[in-house]
Every structure is written in structure tokens, then in C-alpha cells.
Amino acid sequence: MAHERTVRLGVNIDHVATVRNARGGALPDPVRAALLAQSAGADGITAHLREDRRHIRDRDMERLKAELQVPLNFEMAATEEMVAIALRILPHACCLVPERREERTTEGGLDVAGQSHDLRPRIARLKESGIRVSLFIAADDRQIAAAHALGAEVVELHTGAWCDALAEGRLDEAAAEFERLRTGAAQAAGLGLEVHGGHGLDYATAEQMAMLPQIAELNIGHFLMGEAIFVGLEAAIATMRAAIERGRARLAQENGA
Ligand code: PXP
């Protein structure tokens, strides 16, 4: 199957807002981080406006939309409140995620199959306003089929379970999780969906994800911001881009290109 030569890198800046909010002031400014990421080679910026506003705030989203040249990916729960904000801000894309107040981060994929009644009209309204709709789901055949049936243009496959298993040395489980991602990416692309991946990725796992031919975009936040503490955001993004390119080069080599 034909695939894009490169994989887009979406940089998630939520954690800059987390550090800002820890002191209640205006610094560090997540929009400054987004602009720096853009100039360092990010193909897009992702920000998650959570219901509890624990990191990104409404004003951050407005400023991101006004100041960025690269596409803004507005991550949000599929609630009426968030749909209304997205329709006002008009980002390039909305990535619909599950959200529970007590979770530390987005823990599982969206249950698209179980929530289609609520999701269908909200997805339709976002699409009618020209917003590209992505659904953050587990690489599960039922969820992928449901995402397609609901009219989403993109699925973002949840890479967290794979990354956690690898990090904790559960290698058999990691191999099974990666196989699920491989199969899911092929299934989704076969249905005409654009395939993204994200959650918990680092240099090595991003490189491996880039070897899946259907992957068009990877969204990465926490690891990059952690690296930025030590090497700076520009260097972390450059190293990540190189890892992704390495993955694509290895894929081309395997295909005999
Ligand atoms: N993609 C989605 C849909 C997410 O919810 C998150 C976490 O906010 C990410 C990507 C980025 O994950 P991480 O911060 O672990 O790189």
C-alpha cells in the first residue's frame, strides 16, 4: 500500500500548562512552547482542554488558534460544552477522547461502539464546520469499524498499553500489543481512515510506530517535555523527528525501495 514518505509529528503542549498552573501565574507560557515547537519542526500542535481545566485553559486555545501557522489539534471530551467551544475556535482538527476526572491522563480509548448514539450528532456538527474529526481509540476491530461507521475521518490508535508493557519489561504482552496496533492500522486504512498514533511514545517507540506504513501522524507530549528539561525543546523535537525518519527509512528498506 502506498504511504506518505514522512510521518507528521504533532507536539502536545499540555504539560507546559501543567507547570504554569502549579504556580498559578502566566509562566511558562504554553503558547510560547507551541511556537517554539513549530519553528523546531513540529507539523502540528495538540492541546487538550479538559473539563476541569487542569492544564490548558480556554484562553490558551484561542491564542493557539490565532498565533499558530501549523494545524491545531484540539483534544477534547465529546461533550456539548467542548463541542460548543470547538465550533467557536474552529481548530483544524478535533480529537475526541474519553475523560474521567480522577484519571492522571487519558487512560483508555474512547468507547465509540458503545457511545455512537451521543457521538454521531456531535461528530456531524464538527464536520459541518469544516473540522477534521479524529477518534482516539484502542486498536480494536469493533472500535475501528464503529469509528468508520460514525463518519470520522481519522482514528488515533492508543499506544499507551504497548508503551507501558515495554517500559515495564512485559515483553510478550508488548509484542501482542504491537501486533494489535499493526493489525488495527491496516484495518483502519483499509476502511479509508487516516491513521494516527499517540500516548506514551518516546524516541524508540515512535521510530517503531513510524515503521507501520499506514501511520500518518504521531502525537507526542509528555516524553518530549521531559526531554526538553535536559536538552531543550528544539533539540528534543529534532531528535524525535530523526527517530521518526529512521523508522520510515527502515520501512522503505524492508520494502526494497
Ligand atoms: N494523543 C492523545 C489522544 C492523548 O490523549 C495524549 C495525552 O494527552 C497524547 C496523544 C500524548 O501522550 P503523551 O503525553 O503520553 O505523549
XYZ file of C-alpha atoms and ligand atoms in Angstrom:
273
model
C 0.000 0.000 0.000
C 1.239 3.480 -0.806
C 2.111 5.618 2.182
C 3.345 9.103 2.822
C 7.106 9.332 2.883
C 7.134 11.019 6.256
C 5.045 10.832 9.374
C 3.743 14.126 10.750
C 4.801 14.966 14.284
C 2.156 16.582 16.452
C 3.563 18.086 19.647
C 1.306 18.099 22.692
C 1.984 21.114 24.927
C -0.358 20.294 27.826
C 2.481 19.716 30.250
C 3.826 23.237 29.836
C 0.435 24.423 31.064
C 0.625 21.931 33.931
C 3.876 23.535 35.113
C 2.407 27.022 34.662
C -0.685 26.152 36.675
C 1.406 24.706 39.510
C 2.217 28.310 40.493
C -0.961 29.988 39.338
C 0.767 32.627 37.191
C 1.320 33.083 33.458
C 4.671 31.278 33.095
C 5.805 29.104 31.429
C 3.535 30.088 28.562
C 2.264 27.039 26.606
C 1.733 29.201 23.517
C 5.417 30.147 23.545
C 6.235 26.416 23.696
C 3.882 25.789 20.772
C 5.536 28.496 18.672
C 8.974 27.142 19.515
C 7.842 23.605 18.642
C 6.502 24.925 15.342
C 9.796 26.563 14.455
C 11.670 23.397 15.534
C 9.779 21.254 13.014
C 6.503 20.205 14.630
C 3.906 19.600 11.907
C 1.049 20.364 14.270
C 0.273 21.273 17.852
C -2.065 19.303 20.085
C -3.674 20.671 23.233
C -6.289 19.032 25.444
C -8.867 21.321 27.015
C -10.062 19.156 29.865
C -13.380 19.621 31.568
C -11.587 20.538 34.825
C -9.113 22.901 33.030
C -6.259 21.315 34.935
C -3.712 22.347 32.299
C -4.865 24.048 29.075
C -7.420 26.857 29.505
C -9.941 28.315 27.081
C -7.755 31.373 26.507
C -4.775 29.158 25.589
C -6.871 27.533 22.868
C -7.912 30.927 21.494
C -4.312 32.121 21.413
C -3.079 28.882 19.822
C -5.643 29.213 17.058
C -4.733 32.876 16.499
C -0.950 32.528 16.625
C -0.062 29.166 15.082
C 0.656 28.615 11.398
C 0.663 24.814 11.690
C -2.612 22.937 12.269
C -4.116 22.952 15.764
C -5.434 19.618 17.008
C -7.992 20.302 19.760
C -8.187 17.279 22.008
C -11.425 17.135 23.963
C -14.136 15.025 25.522
C -17.179 14.635 23.275
C -19.386 16.820 25.475
C -21.807 19.581 24.467
C -19.626 22.148 26.265
C -16.496 21.150 24.346
C -18.273 20.894 21.002
C -19.541 24.469 21.509
C -16.015 25.721 22.287
C -14.569 23.892 19.269
C -17.232 25.375 16.992
C -16.245 28.846 18.235
C -12.478 28.331 17.956
C -12.580 26.298 14.714
C -9.353 24.310 15.039
C -8.026 22.297 12.110
C -8.960 19.051 13.877
C -10.711 17.736 16.965
C -9.531 14.534 18.560
C -12.316 13.115 20.722
C -11.050 11.337 23.817
C -12.635 9.757 26.869
C -12.236 11.781 30.045
C -12.629 10.928 33.673
C -11.880 13.461 36.355
C -9.883 11.107 38.542
C -7.503 9.930 35.811
C -3.962 11.290 35.577
C -4.001 11.185 31.791
C -6.249 9.754 29.084
C -6.200 6.159 30.233
C -8.150 4.198 27.670
C -9.572 4.671 24.214
C -12.984 6.117 23.506
C -15.777 3.531 23.533
C -17.024 4.548 20.122
C -19.014 1.370 19.675
C -20.893 1.908 22.958
C -21.499 5.662 22.602
C -22.468 6.000 18.982
C -25.865 7.499 19.814
C -24.280 10.555 21.513
C -21.244 10.751 19.272
C -22.940 10.704 15.888
C -24.600 14.163 16.028
C -21.558 15.786 17.662
C -19.184 14.395 15.044
C -21.575 15.589 12.339
C -21.677 19.150 13.740
C -17.892 19.386 13.952
C -17.524 18.090 10.403
C -20.169 20.503 9.096
C -17.981 23.337 10.398
C -15.015 22.032 8.426
C -13.235 20.483 11.420
C -11.471 17.185 10.810
C -12.671 14.659 13.372
C -10.351 12.096 14.891
C -11.377 9.458 17.432
C -8.845 8.237 19.997
C -9.470 4.511 20.259
C -7.855 1.229 21.162
C -6.674 -0.785 18.170
C -9.740 -2.985 18.374
C -11.657 -4.111 15.292
C -15.082 -3.233 16.769
C -13.982 0.290 17.712
C -12.344 0.880 14.339
C -15.429 -0.293 12.461
C -17.631 1.912 14.677
C -15.381 4.946 14.120
C -15.718 4.457 10.385
C -19.487 3.980 10.614
C -19.811 7.261 12.555
C -18.122 9.243 9.798
C -14.802 10.014 11.494
C -12.026 10.802 9.024
C -9.200 9.859 11.351
C -8.545 7.365 14.137
C -5.738 7.866 16.607
C -4.667 4.468 17.918
C -3.863 4.400 21.634
C -0.234 3.324 22.002
C -0.207 3.558 25.817
C -0.725 -0.126 26.651
C 2.101 -1.102 24.289
C 4.485 1.549 25.661
C 3.670 0.641 29.286
C 4.224 -3.077 28.658
C 7.582 -2.340 27.008
C 8.687 0.039 29.768
C 7.793 -2.498 32.445
C 9.578 -5.367 30.666
C 6.395 -7.351 29.915
C 7.756 -8.248 26.529
C 5.244 -10.891 25.442
C 2.419 -8.514 26.219
C 4.249 -5.714 24.415
C 4.628 -7.877 21.329
C 0.912 -8.722 21.413
C 0.008 -5.038 21.851
C 2.193 -4.029 18.924
C 0.606 -6.720 16.793
C -2.785 -5.215 17.676
C -1.530 -1.806 16.553
C -0.182 -3.251 13.306
C -3.446 -5.055 12.519
C -5.573 -2.098 13.608
C -3.623 0.358 11.469
C -4.107 -1.881 8.419
C -7.816 -2.360 9.145
C -8.434 1.370 9.635
C -6.539 2.354 6.498
C -8.408 -0.341 4.584
C -11.656 1.408 5.547
C -10.269 4.702 4.231
C -9.480 6.197 7.645
C -6.320 8.240 8.207
C -4.334 6.581 10.985
C -2.569 8.411 13.804
C -0.927 7.092 16.938
C -0.193 8.502 20.338
C 0.252 8.172 24.068
C 3.409 7.332 25.966
C 5.709 7.406 22.922
C 9.450 8.027 23.253
C 12.225 8.045 20.632
C 12.380 4.242 20.274
C 8.640 3.586 20.229
C 7.999 6.496 17.840
C 10.601 5.010 15.491
C 8.854 1.650 15.624
C 5.416 3.199 15.056
C 6.810 5.014 12.012
C 7.588 1.609 10.539
C 3.859 0.900 10.237
C 3.143 2.062 6.685
C -0.365 3.370 7.436
C 0.724 5.777 10.190
C 0.338 9.370 9.008
C 0.838 11.222 12.302
C 2.178 10.677 15.813
C 1.120 12.901 18.710
C 3.668 13.153 21.477
C 3.777 15.268 24.624
C 4.993 14.035 27.989
C 8.260 12.450 26.865
C 9.212 15.454 24.727
C 8.559 17.916 27.545
C 10.586 15.753 29.918
C 13.481 15.645 27.450
C 13.186 19.394 26.962
C 14.189 19.890 30.602
C 17.563 18.339 29.816
C 18.290 19.185 26.182
C 15.796 21.931 25.296
C 12.587 21.626 23.310
C 14.152 22.281 19.908
C 16.763 19.545 20.355
C 14.179 17.084 21.680
C 11.940 17.712 18.675
C 14.859 17.399 16.254
C 15.865 14.065 17.816
C 12.257 12.857 17.666
C 11.972 13.866 14.008
C 15.176 11.952 13.273
C 13.819 8.860 15.061
C 10.620 9.009 13.017
C 12.572 9.440 9.776
C 14.736 6.482 10.753
C 11.604 4.373 11.165
C 10.349 5.384 7.731
C 13.759 4.715 6.177
C 13.805 1.232 7.727
C 10.311 0.603 6.363
C 11.439 1.641 2.874
C 14.467 -0.622 3.187
C 12.275 -3.568 4.201
C 10.112 -2.894 1.165
C 13.206 -2.893 -1.024
C 12.827 0.764 -2.024
N -2.789 11.543 21.928
C -3.838 11.619 22.769
C -5.205 11.421 22.203
C -3.659 11.917 24.141
O -4.723 11.956 24.968
C -2.354 12.169 24.617
C -2.154 12.551 26.040
O -2.713 13.790 26.284
C -1.300 12.108 23.698
C -1.548 11.765 22.367
C 0.099 12.387 24.124
O 0.515 11.448 25.043
P 1.884 11.647 25.793
O 1.785 12.931 26.550
O 1.976 10.440 26.672
O 2.954 11.692 24.739
